[in-house]
Backbone as numpy.savetxt, mean C-alpha at the origin, in Angstrom:
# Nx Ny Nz CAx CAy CAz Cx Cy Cz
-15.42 -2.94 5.04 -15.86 -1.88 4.16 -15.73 -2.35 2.72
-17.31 -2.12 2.25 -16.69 -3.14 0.28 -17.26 -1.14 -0.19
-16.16 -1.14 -1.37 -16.98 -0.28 -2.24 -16.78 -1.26 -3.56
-18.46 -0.55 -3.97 -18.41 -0.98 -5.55 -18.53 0.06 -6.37
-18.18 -0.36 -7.29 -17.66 0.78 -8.48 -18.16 -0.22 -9.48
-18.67 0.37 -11.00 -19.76 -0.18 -11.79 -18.04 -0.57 -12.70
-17.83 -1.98 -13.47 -17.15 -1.90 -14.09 -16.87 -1.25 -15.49
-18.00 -0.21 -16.10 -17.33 0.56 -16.71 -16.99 1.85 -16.49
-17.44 2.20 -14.95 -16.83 3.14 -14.46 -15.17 3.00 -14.25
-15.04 1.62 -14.11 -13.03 1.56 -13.92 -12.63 1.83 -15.30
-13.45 1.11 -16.37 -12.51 0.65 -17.53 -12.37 2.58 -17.97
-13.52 2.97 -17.91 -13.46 4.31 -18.74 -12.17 5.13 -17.97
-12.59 5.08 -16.80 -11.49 5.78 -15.59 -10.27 5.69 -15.94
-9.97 4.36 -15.83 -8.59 3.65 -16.26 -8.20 4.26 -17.74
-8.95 4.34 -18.34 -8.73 4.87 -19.60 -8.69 6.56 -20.11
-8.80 6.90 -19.10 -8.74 8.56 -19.36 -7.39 8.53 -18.54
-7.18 7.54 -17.61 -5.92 8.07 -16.53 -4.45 7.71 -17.35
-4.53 6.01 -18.55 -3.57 5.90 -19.41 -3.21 6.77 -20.29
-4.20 7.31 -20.78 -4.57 8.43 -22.18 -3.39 9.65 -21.63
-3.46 9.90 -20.30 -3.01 11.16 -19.82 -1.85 10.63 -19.57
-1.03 9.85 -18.85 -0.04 9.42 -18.98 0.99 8.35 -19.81
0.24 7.85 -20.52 1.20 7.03 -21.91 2.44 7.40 -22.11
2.33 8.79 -22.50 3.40 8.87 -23.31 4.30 9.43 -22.43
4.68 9.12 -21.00 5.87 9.26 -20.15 6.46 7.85 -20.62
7.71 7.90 -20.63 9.20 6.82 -20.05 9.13 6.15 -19.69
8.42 4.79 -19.91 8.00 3.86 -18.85 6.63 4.10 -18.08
5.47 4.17 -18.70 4.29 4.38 -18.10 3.65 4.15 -17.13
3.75 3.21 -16.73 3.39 1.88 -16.24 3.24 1.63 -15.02
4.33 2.16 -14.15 4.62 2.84 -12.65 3.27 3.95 -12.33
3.70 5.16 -13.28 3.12 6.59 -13.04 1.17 5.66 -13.18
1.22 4.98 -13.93 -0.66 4.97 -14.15 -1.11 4.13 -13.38
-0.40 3.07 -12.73 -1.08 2.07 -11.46 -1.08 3.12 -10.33
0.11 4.00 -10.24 0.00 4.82 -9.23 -1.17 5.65 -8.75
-1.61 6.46 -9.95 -2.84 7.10 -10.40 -4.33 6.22 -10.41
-4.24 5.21 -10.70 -5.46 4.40 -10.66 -5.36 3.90 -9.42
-4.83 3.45 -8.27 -4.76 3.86 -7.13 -4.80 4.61 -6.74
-4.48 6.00 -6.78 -4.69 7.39 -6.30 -5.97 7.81 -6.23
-6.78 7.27 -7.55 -8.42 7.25 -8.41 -9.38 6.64 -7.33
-9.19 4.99 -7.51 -10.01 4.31 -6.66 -9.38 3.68 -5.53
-8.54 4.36 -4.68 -8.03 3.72 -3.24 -7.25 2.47 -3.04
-7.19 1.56 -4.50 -6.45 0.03 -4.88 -6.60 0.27 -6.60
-6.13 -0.74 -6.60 -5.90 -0.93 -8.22 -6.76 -2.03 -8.53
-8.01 -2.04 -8.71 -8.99 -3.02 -8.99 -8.56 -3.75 -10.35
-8.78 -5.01 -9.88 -8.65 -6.13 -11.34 -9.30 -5.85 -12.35
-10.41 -4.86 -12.86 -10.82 -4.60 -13.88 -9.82 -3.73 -14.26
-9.37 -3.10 -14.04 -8.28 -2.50 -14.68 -6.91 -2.96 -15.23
-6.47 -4.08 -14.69 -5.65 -4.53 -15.37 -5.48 -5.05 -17.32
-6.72 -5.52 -17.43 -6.60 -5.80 -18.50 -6.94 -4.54 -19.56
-7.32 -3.52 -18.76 -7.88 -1.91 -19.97 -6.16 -1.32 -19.90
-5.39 -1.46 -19.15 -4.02 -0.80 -18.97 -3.16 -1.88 -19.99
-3.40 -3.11 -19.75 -2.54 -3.57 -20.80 -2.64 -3.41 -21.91
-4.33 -3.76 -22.50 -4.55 -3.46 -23.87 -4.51 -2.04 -24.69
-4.48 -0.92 -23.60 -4.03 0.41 -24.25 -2.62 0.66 -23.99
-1.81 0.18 -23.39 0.28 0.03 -23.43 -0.07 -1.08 -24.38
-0.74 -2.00 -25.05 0.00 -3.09 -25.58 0.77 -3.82 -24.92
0.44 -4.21 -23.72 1.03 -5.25 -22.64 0.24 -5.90 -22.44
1.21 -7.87 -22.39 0.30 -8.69 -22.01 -0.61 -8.41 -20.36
-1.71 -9.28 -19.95 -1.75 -9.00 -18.81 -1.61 -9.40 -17.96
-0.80 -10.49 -17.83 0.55 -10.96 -16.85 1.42 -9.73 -17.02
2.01 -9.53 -17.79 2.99 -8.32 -17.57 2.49 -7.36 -16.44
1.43 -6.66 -16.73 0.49 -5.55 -15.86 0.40 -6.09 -14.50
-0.17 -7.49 -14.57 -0.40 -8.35 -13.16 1.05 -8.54 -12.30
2.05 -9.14 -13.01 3.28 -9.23 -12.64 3.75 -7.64 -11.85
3.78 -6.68 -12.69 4.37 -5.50 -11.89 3.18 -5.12 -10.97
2.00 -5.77 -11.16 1.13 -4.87 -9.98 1.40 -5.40 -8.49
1.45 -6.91 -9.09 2.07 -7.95 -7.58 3.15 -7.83 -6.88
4.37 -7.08 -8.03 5.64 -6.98 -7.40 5.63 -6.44 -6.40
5.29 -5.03 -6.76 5.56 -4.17 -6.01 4.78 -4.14 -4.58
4.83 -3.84 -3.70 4.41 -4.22 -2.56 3.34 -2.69 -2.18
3.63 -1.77 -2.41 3.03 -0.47 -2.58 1.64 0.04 -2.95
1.37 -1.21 -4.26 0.23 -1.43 -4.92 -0.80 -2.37 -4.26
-1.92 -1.96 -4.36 -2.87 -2.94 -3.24 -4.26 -3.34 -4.14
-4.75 -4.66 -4.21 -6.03 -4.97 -5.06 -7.13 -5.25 -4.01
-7.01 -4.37 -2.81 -8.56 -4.31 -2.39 -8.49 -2.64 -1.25
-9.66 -1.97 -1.04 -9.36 -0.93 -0.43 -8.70 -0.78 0.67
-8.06 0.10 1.48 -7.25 0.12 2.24 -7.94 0.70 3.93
-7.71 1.26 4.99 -8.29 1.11 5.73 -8.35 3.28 5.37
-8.85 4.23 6.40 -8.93 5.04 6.48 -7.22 5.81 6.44
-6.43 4.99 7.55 -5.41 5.01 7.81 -4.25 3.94 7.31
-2.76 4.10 6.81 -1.81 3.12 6.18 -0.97 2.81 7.28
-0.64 2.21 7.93 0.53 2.29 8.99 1.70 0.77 8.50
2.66 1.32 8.02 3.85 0.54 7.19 4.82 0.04 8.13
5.11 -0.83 8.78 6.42 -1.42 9.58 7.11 -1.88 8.64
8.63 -1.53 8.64 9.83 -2.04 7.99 10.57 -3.24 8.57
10.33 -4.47 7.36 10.51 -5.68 7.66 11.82 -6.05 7.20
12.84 -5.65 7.07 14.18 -5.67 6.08 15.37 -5.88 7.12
16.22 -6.24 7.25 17.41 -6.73 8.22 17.51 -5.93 9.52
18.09 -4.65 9.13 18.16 -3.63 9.65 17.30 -3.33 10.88
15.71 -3.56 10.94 15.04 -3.19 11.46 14.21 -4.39 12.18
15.05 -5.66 11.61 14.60 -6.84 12.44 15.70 -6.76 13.54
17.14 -6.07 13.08 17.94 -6.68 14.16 17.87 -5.57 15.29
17.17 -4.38 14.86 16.65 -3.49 15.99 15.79 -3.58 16.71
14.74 -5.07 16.34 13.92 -5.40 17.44 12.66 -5.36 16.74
12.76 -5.61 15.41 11.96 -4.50 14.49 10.44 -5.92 14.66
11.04 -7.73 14.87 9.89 -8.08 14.89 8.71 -7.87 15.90
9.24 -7.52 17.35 8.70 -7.48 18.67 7.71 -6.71 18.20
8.27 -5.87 17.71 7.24 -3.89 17.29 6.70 -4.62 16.45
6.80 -5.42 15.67 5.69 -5.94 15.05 4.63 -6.80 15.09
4.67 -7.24 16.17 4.32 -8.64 17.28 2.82 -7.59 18.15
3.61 -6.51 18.70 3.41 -5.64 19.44 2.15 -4.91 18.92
2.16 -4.05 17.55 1.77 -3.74 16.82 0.40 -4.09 16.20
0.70 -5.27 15.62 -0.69 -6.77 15.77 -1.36 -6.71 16.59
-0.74 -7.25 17.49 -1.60 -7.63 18.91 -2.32 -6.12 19.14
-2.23 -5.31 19.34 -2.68 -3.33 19.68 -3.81 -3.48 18.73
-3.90 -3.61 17.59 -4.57 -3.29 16.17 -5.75 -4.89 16.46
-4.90 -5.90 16.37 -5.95 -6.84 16.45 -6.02 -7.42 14.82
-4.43 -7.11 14.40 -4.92 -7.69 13.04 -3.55 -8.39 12.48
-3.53 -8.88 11.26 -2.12 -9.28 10.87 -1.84 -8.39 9.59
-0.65 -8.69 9.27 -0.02 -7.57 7.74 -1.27 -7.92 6.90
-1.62 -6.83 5.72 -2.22 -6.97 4.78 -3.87 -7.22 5.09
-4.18 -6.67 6.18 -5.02 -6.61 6.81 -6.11 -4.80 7.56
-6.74 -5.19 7.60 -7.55 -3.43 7.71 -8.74 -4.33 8.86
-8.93 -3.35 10.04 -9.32 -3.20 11.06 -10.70 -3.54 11.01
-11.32 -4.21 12.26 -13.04 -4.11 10.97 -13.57 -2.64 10.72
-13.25 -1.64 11.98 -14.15 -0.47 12.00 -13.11 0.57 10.63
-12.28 -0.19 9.71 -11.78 0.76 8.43 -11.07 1.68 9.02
-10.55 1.53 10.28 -9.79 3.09 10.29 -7.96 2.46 10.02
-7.77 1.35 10.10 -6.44 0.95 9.82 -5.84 -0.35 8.88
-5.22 0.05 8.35 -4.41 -1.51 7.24 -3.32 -1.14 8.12
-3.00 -2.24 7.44 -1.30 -2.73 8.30 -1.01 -3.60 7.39
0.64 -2.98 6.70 1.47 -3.17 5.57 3.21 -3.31 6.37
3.60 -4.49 5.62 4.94 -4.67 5.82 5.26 -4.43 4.49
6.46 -3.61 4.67 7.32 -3.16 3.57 8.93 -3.51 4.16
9.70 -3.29 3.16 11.10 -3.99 3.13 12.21 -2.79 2.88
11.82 -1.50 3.51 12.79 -0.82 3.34 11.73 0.79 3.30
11.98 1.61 4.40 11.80 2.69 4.51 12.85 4.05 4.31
14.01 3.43 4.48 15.11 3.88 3.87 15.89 5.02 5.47
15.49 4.33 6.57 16.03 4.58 7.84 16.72 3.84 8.33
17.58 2.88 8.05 18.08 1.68 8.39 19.07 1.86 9.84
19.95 3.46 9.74 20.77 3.36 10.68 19.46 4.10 11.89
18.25 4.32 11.99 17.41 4.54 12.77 16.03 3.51 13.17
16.24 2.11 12.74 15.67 1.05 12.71 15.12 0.66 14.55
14.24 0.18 15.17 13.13 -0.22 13.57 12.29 0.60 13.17
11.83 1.12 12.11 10.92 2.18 11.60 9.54 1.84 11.18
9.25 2.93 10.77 7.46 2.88 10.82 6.94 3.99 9.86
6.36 3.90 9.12 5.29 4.77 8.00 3.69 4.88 8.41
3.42 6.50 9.27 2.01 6.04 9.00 1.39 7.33 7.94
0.91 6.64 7.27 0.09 7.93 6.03 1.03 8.99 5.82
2.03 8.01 5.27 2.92 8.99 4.26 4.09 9.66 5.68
4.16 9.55 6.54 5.28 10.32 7.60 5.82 9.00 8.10
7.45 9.08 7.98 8.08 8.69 8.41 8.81 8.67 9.80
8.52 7.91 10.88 8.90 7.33 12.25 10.34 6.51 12.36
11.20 6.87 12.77 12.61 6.29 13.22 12.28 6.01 14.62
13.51 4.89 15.30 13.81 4.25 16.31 12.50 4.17 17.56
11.14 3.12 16.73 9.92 3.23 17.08 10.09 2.15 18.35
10.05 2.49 19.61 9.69 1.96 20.50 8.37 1.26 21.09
8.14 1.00 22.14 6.60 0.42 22.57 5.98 1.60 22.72
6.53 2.46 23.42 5.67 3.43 23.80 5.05 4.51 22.07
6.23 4.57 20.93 5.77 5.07 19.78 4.59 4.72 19.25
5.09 3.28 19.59 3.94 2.21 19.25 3.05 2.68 19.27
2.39 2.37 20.47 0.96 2.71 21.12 0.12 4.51 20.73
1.87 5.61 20.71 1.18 6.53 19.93 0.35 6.48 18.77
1.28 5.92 17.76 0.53 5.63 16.32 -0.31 4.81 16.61
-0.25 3.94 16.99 -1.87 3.19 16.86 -3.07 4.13 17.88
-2.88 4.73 18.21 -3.79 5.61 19.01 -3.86 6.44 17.58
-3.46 7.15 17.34 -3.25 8.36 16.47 -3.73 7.68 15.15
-3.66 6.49 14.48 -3.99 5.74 13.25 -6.02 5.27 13.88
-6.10 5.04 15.02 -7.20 4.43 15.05 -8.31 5.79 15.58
-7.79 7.03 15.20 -8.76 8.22 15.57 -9.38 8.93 14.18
């Protein structure tokens, strides 16, 4: 699935979405959030309209967009389904379910389905650790995800 978007449809976008949030505490978080929220990822034309209206280089902008693992520079599938890759939830078995997971979907992390109904994101902390291994799909949180959970969510992510 490609969408295109005209690049001064981002820059202007991007620029009504900084305008509105600037002047929070650290901006910077809240407006990648929003320009993701906008266009489904945080498209590279936008990086450099966010720096030059914060007055940030755009490595800086690039740097926190890469950090964070949350933030994504291409669209995502219909559906998000997040496995927690962090100690906790490896020593619960957490890679199998992820092995498991793949193989069901037919895809690897950082990856979206061909028919768009699923990405598949490893993240490093869902914040269930003593209920490991866990699972995020579209925003709801899954504790002590078995094979059989498994196969729910990916049924339930690929409808």
């Amino acid at each position: 699935m490609t969408i295109h978007i005209a690049e001064g449809d981002i820059a202007a976008r991007t620029r009504s979405i900084v305008a509105d949030l600037r002047f929070l505490e650290g901006p910077l978080l809240p407006i990648l959030h929003q320009v993701q929220q906008e266009f489904g990822y945080v498209p590279q034309q936008a990086l450099p309209v966010i720096a030059e209206e914060l007055n940030l280089s755009r490595a800086e902008v690039h740097g926190v967009m890469s950090f964070y693992h949350d933030y994504r520079d291409h669209p995502a599938g219909r559906h998000v389904l997040k496995l927690c890759r962090a100690e906790a939830c490896q020593s619960m078995g957490g890679d199998a379910l992820a092995e498991r997971i793949k193989a069901l979907l037919g895809i690897d992390f950082h990856q979206t389905t061909l028919d768009g109904s699923v990405t598949l994101a490893a993240v490093y902390c869902l914040g269930l650790c003593a209920c490991g291994p866990s699972a995020m799909l579209d925003g709801e949180v899954y504790g002590r995800v078995d094979e059989q959970m498994a196969m729910e969510l990916v049924a339930e992510a690929r409808r």
